[in-house]
PDB file of C-alpha atoms in Angstrom:
ATOM      1  CA  VAL A 702     -19.493  28.284  14.002  1.00  0.00           C
ATOM      2  CA  GLN A 703     -18.851  24.955  15.655  1.00  0.00           C
ATOM      3  CA  LEU A 704     -15.890  22.633  15.264  1.00  0.00           C
ATOM      4  CA  GLN A 705     -16.214  19.249  16.910  1.00  0.00           C
ATOM      5  CA  ALA A 706     -13.085  17.094  17.113  1.00  0.00           C
ATOM      6  CA  SER A 707     -13.177  13.366  17.750  1.00  0.00           C
ATOM      7  CA  GLY A 708     -11.129  10.217  17.337  1.00  0.00           C
ATOM      8  CA  GLY A 709      -8.429  10.567  19.947  1.00  0.00           C
ATOM      9  CA  GLY A 710      -7.329   7.755  22.198  1.00  0.00           C
ATOM     10  CA  LEU A 711      -4.489   5.620  23.480  1.00  0.00           C
ATOM     11  CA  VAL A 712      -2.260   3.809  21.011  1.00  0.00           C
ATOM     12  CA  GLN A 713       1.121   2.115  21.117  1.00  0.00           C
ATOM     13  CA  ALA A 714       4.116   3.590  19.338  1.00  0.00           C
ATOM     14  CA  GLY A 715       4.027   2.697  15.669  1.00  0.00           C
ATOM     15  CA  GLY A 716       0.244   2.567  15.638  1.00  0.00           C
ATOM     16  CA  SER A 717      -2.321   4.721  13.887  1.00  0.00           C
ATOM     17  CA  LEU A 718      -5.239   6.962  14.772  1.00  0.00           C
ATOM     18  CA  ARG A 719      -7.658   8.983  12.694  1.00  0.00           C
ATOM     19  CA  LEU A 720      -8.984  12.270  14.004  1.00  0.00           C
ATOM     20  CA  SER A 721     -12.067  13.908  12.572  1.00  0.00           C
ATOM     21  CA  CYS A 722     -13.351  17.469  12.819  1.00  0.00           C
ATOM     22  CA  ALA A 723     -16.989  18.186  12.026  1.00  0.00           C
ATOM     23  CA  ALA A 724     -17.567  21.795  10.978  1.00  0.00           C
ATOM     24  CA  SER A 725     -20.896  23.598  11.009  1.00  0.00           C
ATOM     25  CA  GLY A 726     -22.440  27.029  11.186  1.00  0.00           C
ATOM     26  CA  ARG A 727     -21.219  28.640   8.009  1.00  0.00           C
ATOM     27  CA  THR A 728     -19.830  28.067   4.545  1.00  0.00           C
ATOM     28  CA  PHE A 729     -16.155  27.195   4.722  1.00  0.00           C
ATOM     29  CA  SER A 730     -15.314  27.479   1.042  1.00  0.00           C
ATOM     30  CA  ARG A 731     -12.853  30.328   1.641  1.00  0.00           C
ATOM     31  CA  TYR A 732     -11.386  28.934   4.832  1.00  0.00           C
ATOM     32  CA  VAL A 733      -8.245  27.045   5.702  1.00  0.00           C
ATOM     33  CA  MET A 734      -8.784  24.220   8.185  1.00  0.00           C
ATOM     34  CA  GLY A 735      -5.962  23.307  10.500  1.00  0.00           C
ATOM     35  CA  TRP A 736      -4.911  20.872  13.181  1.00  0.00           C
ATOM     36  CA  PHE A 737      -2.781  21.977  16.105  1.00  0.00           C
ATOM     37  CA  ARG A 738      -1.565  20.125  19.158  1.00  0.00           C
ATOM     38  CA  GLN A 739      -0.573  21.047  22.661  1.00  0.00           C
ATOM     39  CA  ALA A 740       1.468  18.891  24.986  1.00  0.00           C
ATOM     40  CA  PRO A 741       1.512  19.567  28.749  1.00  0.00           C
ATOM     41  CA  GLY A 742       3.575  22.632  29.546  1.00  0.00           C
ATOM     42  CA  LYS A 743       4.139  23.486  25.898  1.00  0.00           C
ATOM     43  CA  GLU A 744       2.692  25.879  23.390  1.00  0.00           C
ATOM     44  CA  ARG A 745       0.038  24.942  20.892  1.00  0.00           C
ATOM     45  CA  ASP A 746       1.892  23.947  17.730  1.00  0.00           C
ATOM     46  CA  PHE A 747       0.888  23.673  14.124  1.00  0.00           C
ATOM     47  CA  VAL A 748       0.452  20.135  12.771  1.00  0.00           C
ATOM     48  CA  ALA A 749      -1.272  20.330   9.397  1.00  0.00           C
ATOM     49  CA  ALA A 750      -3.684  22.429   7.362  1.00  0.00           C
ATOM     50  CA  ILE A 751      -5.754  22.186   4.205  1.00  0.00           C
ATOM     51  CA  THR A 752      -7.517  24.753   2.061  1.00  0.00           C
ATOM     52  CA  TRP A 753     -11.205  24.000   1.935  1.00  0.00           C
ATOM     53  CA  SER A 754     -11.697  24.892  -1.713  1.00  0.00           C
ATOM     54  CA  GLY A 755      -8.626  23.520  -3.465  1.00  0.00           C
ATOM     55  CA  GLY A 756      -7.373  20.941  -0.979  1.00  0.00           C
ATOM     56  CA  THR A 757      -3.823  22.294  -0.813  1.00  0.00           C
ATOM     57  CA  THR A 758      -2.068  20.769   2.180  1.00  0.00           C
ATOM     58  CA  TYR A 759       0.567  21.986   4.614  1.00  0.00           C
ATOM     59  CA  TYR A 760       2.465  19.989   7.249  1.00  0.00           C
ATOM     60  CA  ALA A 761       4.829  20.551  10.099  1.00  0.00           C
ATOM     61  CA  ASP A 762       8.203  18.952   9.404  1.00  0.00           C
ATOM     62  CA  SER A 763       7.787  16.691  12.425  1.00  0.00           C
ATOM     63  CA  VAL A 764       4.741  14.942  10.962  1.00  0.00           C
ATOM     64  CA  LYS A 765       5.405  15.106   7.239  1.00  0.00           C
ATOM     65  CA  SER A 766       5.200  11.637   5.622  1.00  0.00           C
ATOM     66  CA  ARG A 767       3.441  10.224   8.710  1.00  0.00           C
ATOM     67  CA  PHE A 768       0.261  12.318   8.893  1.00  0.00           C
ATOM     68  CA  THR A 769      -2.251  13.056   6.153  1.00  0.00           C
ATOM     69  CA  ILE A 770      -4.900  15.762   6.284  1.00  0.00           C
ATOM     70  CA  SER A 771      -7.988  15.553   4.091  1.00  0.00           C
ATOM     71  CA  ARG A 772     -11.405  17.120   3.834  1.00  0.00           C
ATOM     72  CA  ASP A 773     -14.818  15.975   2.723  1.00  0.00           C
ATOM     73  CA  THR A 774     -16.700  18.981   1.409  1.00  0.00           C
ATOM     74  CA  ALA A 775     -19.982  17.082   1.244  1.00  0.00           C
ATOM     75  CA  LYS A 776     -19.836  16.045   4.895  1.00  0.00           C
ATOM     76  CA  ASN A 777     -18.092  19.207   6.131  1.00  0.00           C
ATOM     77  CA  THR A 778     -15.392  17.222   7.864  1.00  0.00           C
ATOM     78  CA  VAL A 779     -11.627  17.475   8.051  1.00  0.00           C
ATOM     79  CA  ASP A 780      -9.682  14.362   8.991  1.00  0.00           C
ATOM     80  CA  LEU A 781      -6.152  13.790  10.192  1.00  0.00           C
ATOM     81  CA  GLN A 782      -4.794  10.309   9.547  1.00  0.00           C
ATOM     82  CA  MET A 783      -1.850   9.702  11.856  1.00  0.00           C
ATOM     83  CA  ASN A 784       0.460   6.774  11.145  1.00  0.00           C
ATOM     84  CA  SER A 785       3.721   5.609  12.704  1.00  0.00           C
ATOM     85  CA  LEU A 786       2.843   7.421  15.880  1.00  0.00           C
ATOM     86  CA  LYS A 787       5.584   8.275  18.349  1.00  0.00           C
ATOM     87  CA  PRO A 788       5.426   9.051  22.076  1.00  0.00           C
ATOM     88  CA  GLU A 789       6.295  12.656  21.241  1.00  0.00           C
ATOM     89  CA  ASP A 790       3.023  12.926  19.313  1.00  0.00           C
ATOM     90  CA  THR A 791       1.192  12.747  22.632  1.00  0.00           C
ATOM     91  CA  ALA A 792      -0.875  15.897  23.034  1.00  0.00           C
ATOM     92  CA  VAL A 793      -4.340  17.371  22.920  1.00  0.00           C
ATOM     93  CA  TYR A 794      -5.205  17.888  19.264  1.00  0.00           C
ATOM     94  CA  TYR A 795      -7.354  20.815  18.184  1.00  0.00           C
ATOM     95  CA  CYS A 796      -9.010  21.547  14.879  1.00  0.00           C
ATOM     96  CA  ALA A 797      -9.340  25.158  13.837  1.00  0.00           C
ATOM     97  CA  ALA A 798     -10.479  27.366  10.992  1.00  0.00           C
ATOM     98  CA  THR A 799      -9.084  30.578   9.576  1.00  0.00           C
ATOM     99  CA  ALA A 800     -10.333  32.988   6.949  1.00  0.00           C
ATOM    100  CA  PHE A 801      -6.845  34.369   6.426  1.00  0.00           C
ATOM    101  CA  ASN A 802      -4.922  33.382   3.344  1.00  0.00           C
ATOM    102  CA  SER A 803      -2.579  30.456   3.255  1.00  0.00           C
ATOM    103  CA  ASN A 804       0.457  32.551   4.180  1.00  0.00           C
ATOM    104  CA  TYR A 805      -0.636  32.288   7.801  1.00  0.00           C
ATOM    105  CA  VAL A 806      -1.690  28.654   8.102  1.00  0.00           C
ATOM    106  CA  ARG A 807       1.101  27.776  10.527  1.00  0.00           C
ATOM    107  CA  ASP A 808       0.363  30.619  12.954  1.00  0.00           C
ATOM    108  CA  ARG A 809      -2.307  29.840  15.537  1.00  0.00           C
ATOM    109  CA  ARG A 810      -2.926  33.557  16.121  1.00  0.00           C
ATOM    110  CA  TYR A 811      -4.686  33.806  12.771  1.00  0.00           C
ATOM    111  CA  TYR A 812      -7.251  31.112  13.449  1.00  0.00           C
ATOM    112  CA  ASP A 813     -10.736  32.388  14.217  1.00  0.00           C
ATOM    113  CA  TYR A 814     -12.494  29.257  15.403  1.00  0.00           C
ATOM    114  CA  TRP A 815     -11.351  26.324  17.519  1.00  0.00           C
ATOM    115  CA  GLY A 816     -12.736  22.956  18.450  1.00  0.00           C
ATOM    116  CA  GLN A 817     -12.665  21.565  21.959  1.00  0.00           C
ATOM    117  CA  GLY A 818      -9.652  19.277  21.553  1.00  0.00           C
ATOM    118  CA  THR A 819      -9.194  15.536  21.657  1.00  0.00           C
ATOM    119  CA  GLN A 820      -6.499  13.689  23.607  1.00  0.00           C
ATOM    120  CA  VAL A 821      -3.981  11.527  21.784  1.00  0.00           C
ATOM    121  CA  THR A 822      -1.676   9.408  23.930  1.00  0.00           C
ATOM    122  CA  VAL A 823       1.086   7.297  22.405  1.00  0.00           C
ATOM    123  CA  SER A 824       2.723   4.796  24.717  1.00  0.00           C
ATOM    124  CA  SER A 825       6.273   3.558  24.207  1.00  0.00           C
TER     125      SER A 825
END
C-alpha cells in the first residue's frame, strides 16, 4: 500500500490550500482515510477523516467549517481543502488509512498506513 501526499506550501493567513493523497496498492472500499498533522515539538493530531465507501466525514473541532475532506473513488484520491488558514495550522500533514471501524477515526494508533507528509506553512 502506498499513500502519496501532495499540495503543501506557504500561504498567508486567511488563504487556502488543497492537499491531495493518492492511494494505491489495494482496494480501499472498507477503509477510512484520514488526515493528521504534526507541528514541531507536538504530537500528531487528527484533522479529518472520510469513509471510503459512504463518504461519511469527521473533523477536529479546530478545523470544522474551514476544512473539507473529500474522496474520488475513481481516481483513488482523498483531498483536504483548507480555507481561512491560520498560523496555528502550520504543520506537516499526513494522510493515512485504517481498516478499523469509524469509532477509531480520531486515534492515530489505529491507522495502518501512512503517507510521507507534506509541509503546510501559514504566515501571519
